[in-house]
């Protein structure tokens, strides 16, 4: 395809006209590549015009059509800015992706972490050619929900109950922060982050399972949250339909540090898988850090296999 002049601009906030244009671009990329080019957290903010501390980079052709988009997240003051990008399938091999990454590098003073969703995507090749180095790797794992599935067996003193909107948010956030203290992207969630997800079409409190521990030694029995398994269903049944069958997801799974090694993680995983099976789904997926060998062993023991890989790169200037 013949290249044409491209206009690249930065914006602190997306307008009402920008949002549908970006959504259409992301849908076209997802349909073409089979994987979404942006993380869910970024997408949820885009729906509302963007995060206050984010920068949006838009690439338009001569006709004013949006042909490329990049997102720069500046919220992590420890690890530094992180970027994600998407180029319309009909406008690739014109240097648009390179222009977007160079603009992200300029905006981040060369200290950039760049996500490539799918190990064999154009973003991966672009990161390699621009001298980025691998920094973090996420595995996508999957299993069939038609194969044998053991019954969940909670440890003594544990009761599993579904999430109650308007009641359980603070308990979840407190435990989420403890469980993911080493992963700021997850552990720093706020009440607003949870409430935005509660408004999504895929949100189902019955698929958000909480493990409560009861302490009978106190004068009055008290309950504390020991773990949770937040499941998700996405695909043909939600507003981001890409003409593929709905698939379940182990969305967020965590066990309080005091309950690790008790079998609670396995119990919560199985309970969530049974819930997804009852919905009539065929498959379930999850994401796990490739360095988390304990979690990978747990999931492999439950029938999950490695399916795809997401890679975070660091710029060579770091």
XYZ file of C-alpha atoms in Angstrom:
318
model
C 0.000 0.000 0.000
C 1.389 3.441 -0.924
C 2.308 5.600 2.057
C 0.682 8.992 2.547
C 1.313 11.942 4.887
C 0.260 11.248 8.465
C -0.575 13.810 11.154
C 0.383 12.737 14.707
C -1.056 14.757 17.610
C -1.103 14.474 21.422
C -4.178 14.920 23.605
C -4.770 14.914 27.364
C -8.392 13.892 26.879
C -10.450 12.267 24.142
C -13.444 14.177 22.788
C -16.896 12.722 22.180
C -15.932 12.408 18.505
C -12.591 10.754 19.266
C -13.999 7.948 21.441
C -16.097 6.155 18.763
C -13.293 6.608 16.215
C -10.815 4.950 18.581
C -13.300 2.170 19.350
C -13.810 1.458 15.655
C -10.054 1.356 15.138
C -9.566 -1.062 18.040
C -12.384 -3.303 16.780
C -10.786 -3.467 13.313
C -7.409 -4.368 14.827
C -8.956 -7.008 17.078
C -10.869 -8.587 14.203
C -7.704 -8.713 12.103
C -5.224 -9.891 14.732
C -7.474 -11.999 16.958
C -6.232 -10.142 20.067
C -7.102 -6.759 21.548
C -4.218 -4.270 21.250
C -5.013 -2.504 24.538
C -5.342 -3.793 28.078
C -8.755 -3.817 29.727
C -7.789 -1.142 32.259
C -6.887 1.268 29.458
C -10.076 0.447 27.546
C -12.298 1.178 30.556
C -10.731 4.606 30.922
C -11.096 5.267 27.185
C -14.837 4.727 27.450
C -14.937 7.733 29.787
C -12.586 9.903 27.745
C -9.338 8.727 29.293
C -7.408 8.858 32.552
C -6.430 12.321 33.820
C -2.757 11.297 33.871
C -2.734 9.626 30.453
C -1.713 10.967 27.066
C -3.483 9.957 23.844
C -1.614 10.009 20.548
C -3.775 10.087 17.422
C -2.551 9.485 13.868
C -4.775 10.773 11.035
C -4.325 10.510 7.280
C -4.864 13.371 4.821
C -8.609 12.724 4.769
C -8.806 13.067 8.558
C -9.400 9.343 9.131
C -7.987 7.887 12.331
C -5.405 5.297 11.236
C -3.397 4.840 14.427
C -3.714 5.291 18.186
C -1.300 5.092 21.110
C -1.915 5.374 24.835
C 0.687 6.530 27.364
C 0.047 5.691 31.019
C 2.076 7.946 33.325
C 0.634 6.788 36.662
C 3.450 4.449 37.756
C 6.089 6.710 39.282
C 8.323 3.744 40.174
C 8.406 1.716 36.959
C 7.823 4.674 34.662
C 5.416 5.343 31.763
C 3.935 2.455 29.775
C 2.535 2.566 26.263
C 0.250 0.558 23.995
C -0.593 1.179 20.357
C -2.775 0.091 17.466
C -2.553 0.709 13.706
C -5.506 0.061 11.410
C -4.930 -3.136 9.363
C -5.528 -1.277 6.075
C -2.840 1.307 6.889
C 0.046 -0.851 8.039
C 3.570 -0.941 6.595
C 3.522 2.838 6.197
C 5.640 3.646 9.247
C 2.646 4.729 11.346
C 3.482 2.392 14.230
C 7.062 3.649 14.265
C 5.857 7.269 14.385
C 3.564 6.446 17.303
C 6.325 4.750 19.294
C 8.788 7.560 18.599
C 6.199 10.051 19.876
C 5.690 7.920 23.023
C 9.450 7.873 23.568
C 9.539 11.650 23.177
C 6.706 12.115 25.675
C 8.356 9.789 28.210
C 11.893 11.176 27.819
C 13.006 7.822 26.446
C 11.994 5.899 29.578
C 9.195 3.786 28.088
C 7.672 0.382 28.782
C 5.819 -0.889 25.714
C 3.200 -3.664 25.736
C 2.824 -6.079 22.821
C -0.389 -8.102 23.169
C 0.357 -11.338 21.367
C 3.948 -12.435 20.905
C 3.848 -12.459 17.110
C 2.141 -9.116 16.488
C 3.507 -6.131 14.582
C 4.065 -4.352 17.919
C 6.540 -7.085 18.887
C 8.482 -6.704 15.655
C 8.466 -2.931 16.036
C 9.832 -3.110 19.592
C 12.637 -5.363 18.398
C 13.632 -3.041 15.543
C 13.674 0.023 17.825
C 16.034 -1.584 20.328
C 13.597 -2.376 23.136
C 14.415 -5.281 25.458
C 12.004 -7.752 27.085
C 11.028 -6.779 30.609
C 7.960 -8.834 31.554
C 6.083 -11.746 30.010
C 2.466 -12.769 30.558
C 1.125 -16.152 29.558
C -2.410 -16.666 28.348
C -3.553 -20.159 29.362
C -6.731 -22.033 28.406
C -8.654 -25.199 29.195
C -11.832 -26.867 28.008
C -14.832 -26.763 30.320
C -16.012 -30.084 28.915
C -13.178 -32.087 30.497
C -13.276 -33.497 34.032
C -13.511 -30.917 36.797
C -13.049 -31.769 40.487
C -15.398 -30.390 43.129
C -14.095 -27.431 45.186
C -13.245 -28.322 48.797
C -12.915 -25.235 51.029
C -10.427 -25.415 53.917
C -11.969 -25.595 57.423
C -13.453 -22.294 58.521
C -13.975 -20.984 54.971
C -17.322 -20.188 53.349
C -17.690 -19.188 49.697
C -20.290 -16.549 48.868
C -20.974 -14.303 45.846
C -20.021 -10.635 45.878
C -22.589 -8.089 47.131
C -22.501 -4.768 45.275
C -22.333 -1.778 47.600
C -21.207 -3.922 50.547
C -18.079 -5.926 49.712
C -16.019 -3.383 47.757
C -13.805 -2.202 50.611
C -13.060 -5.726 51.850
C -12.102 -6.688 48.311
C -9.872 -3.628 47.821
C -8.075 -4.178 51.112
C -7.295 -7.812 50.333
C -6.481 -7.019 46.711
C -3.826 -4.545 47.892
C -2.281 -7.128 50.225
C -2.312 -9.929 47.687
C -0.842 -7.836 44.857
C 1.576 -5.640 46.803
C 4.302 -6.451 44.248
C 2.077 -5.713 41.213
C 1.061 -2.025 41.336
C -1.112 -2.301 38.193
C -3.450 -4.607 40.129
C -2.769 -3.825 43.774
C -3.412 -0.081 43.422
C -7.036 -0.437 42.309
C -9.412 2.113 43.833
C -13.142 2.092 44.506
C -13.643 3.915 41.199
C -11.834 1.097 39.366
C -14.206 -1.466 40.869
C -17.332 0.605 40.272
C -16.461 1.102 36.601
C -16.260 -2.665 36.190
C -19.575 -3.082 37.993
C -21.158 -0.966 35.234
C -19.769 -3.131 32.431
C -22.141 -5.463 30.588
C -20.064 -8.522 31.491
C -20.185 -7.891 35.270
C -21.972 -10.659 37.184
C -21.792 -10.666 41.007
C -22.706 -14.358 41.033
C -19.419 -15.024 39.231
C -17.421 -12.949 41.745
C -16.756 -15.476 44.507
C -15.482 -14.406 47.929
C -13.944 -16.750 50.519
C -14.804 -15.619 54.036
C -12.971 -16.822 57.142
C -14.833 -16.847 60.470
C -12.891 -16.350 63.720
C -14.870 -18.083 66.458
C -12.304 -17.179 69.167
C -13.580 -13.620 69.451
C -16.483 -12.770 71.777
C -18.463 -12.111 68.637
C -17.576 -14.176 65.575
C -15.921 -11.956 62.955
C -15.431 -12.532 59.254
C -12.402 -11.586 57.193
C -11.850 -11.991 53.483
C -9.356 -14.787 52.833
C -9.486 -14.903 49.036
C -11.551 -14.266 45.928
C -12.072 -15.448 42.380
C -13.571 -12.883 40.034
C -14.681 -14.578 36.820
C -15.602 -12.892 33.578
C -17.426 -13.817 30.383
C -16.536 -12.033 27.174
C -16.861 -12.589 23.470
C -20.031 -12.965 21.422
C -22.311 -12.078 24.328
C -20.926 -8.649 25.239
C -20.743 -5.206 23.646
C -17.317 -5.960 22.165
C -18.569 -8.738 19.902
C -15.911 -9.922 17.475
C -17.936 -12.840 16.096
C -16.326 -15.513 18.214
C -17.883 -17.809 20.769
C -18.144 -16.481 24.309
C -15.302 -17.574 26.547
C -14.940 -17.528 30.322
C -11.999 -16.004 32.119
C -10.281 -16.409 35.464
C -10.273 -12.622 35.676
C -8.671 -12.001 39.087
C -7.733 -14.722 41.582
C -6.043 -14.033 44.898
C -5.498 -15.579 48.309
C -4.574 -13.607 51.413
C -0.919 -14.247 52.350
C -2.061 -15.809 55.650
C -4.051 -18.468 53.747
C -1.492 -19.470 51.151
C -0.576 -23.132 51.168
C -3.991 -24.210 52.505
C -5.507 -25.251 49.165
C -7.765 -22.197 49.088
C -6.415 -21.057 45.718
C -7.254 -24.392 44.112
C -10.697 -24.385 45.754
C -11.507 -20.872 44.501
C -10.303 -21.689 40.999
C -12.479 -24.793 40.802
C -15.503 -22.960 42.197
C -15.169 -20.319 39.480
C -14.706 -22.924 36.748
C -17.881 -24.706 37.864
C -19.749 -21.394 37.709
C -18.535 -20.769 34.138
C -19.450 -24.328 33.118
C -22.986 -23.849 34.459
C -23.300 -20.884 32.097
C -22.839 -23.279 29.180
C -19.392 -22.041 28.122
C -16.959 -24.267 26.237
C -13.629 -22.737 27.242
C -11.962 -20.650 29.928
C -8.808 -18.534 29.759
C -6.548 -16.654 32.151
C -3.434 -14.497 32.244
C -0.491 -15.245 34.524
C 2.981 -13.785 34.829
C 5.453 -16.213 33.261
C 7.696 -15.839 36.327
C 4.922 -16.967 38.711
C 5.852 -20.642 38.596
C 3.660 -21.555 41.566
C 0.532 -20.208 39.886
C 1.454 -21.846 36.582
C 1.830 -25.217 38.334
C -1.574 -24.720 39.966
C -3.234 -23.954 36.637
C -1.457 -26.756 34.787
C -2.626 -29.140 37.508
C -6.174 -28.013 36.739
C -5.831 -28.722 33.016
C -4.751 -25.323 31.655
C -2.180 -25.151 28.858
C -0.092 -22.282 27.463
C -2.001 -20.586 24.625
C -0.395 -17.189 23.827
C 2.047 -14.623 25.225
C 1.977 -10.887 25.950
C 5.315 -9.103 26.312
C 6.266 -5.847 27.993
C 9.385 -4.220 26.539
C 11.631 -1.520 27.947
C 13.268 1.124 25.816
C 17.017 0.771 25.370
C 17.523 4.113 27.111
C 16.433 2.704 30.499
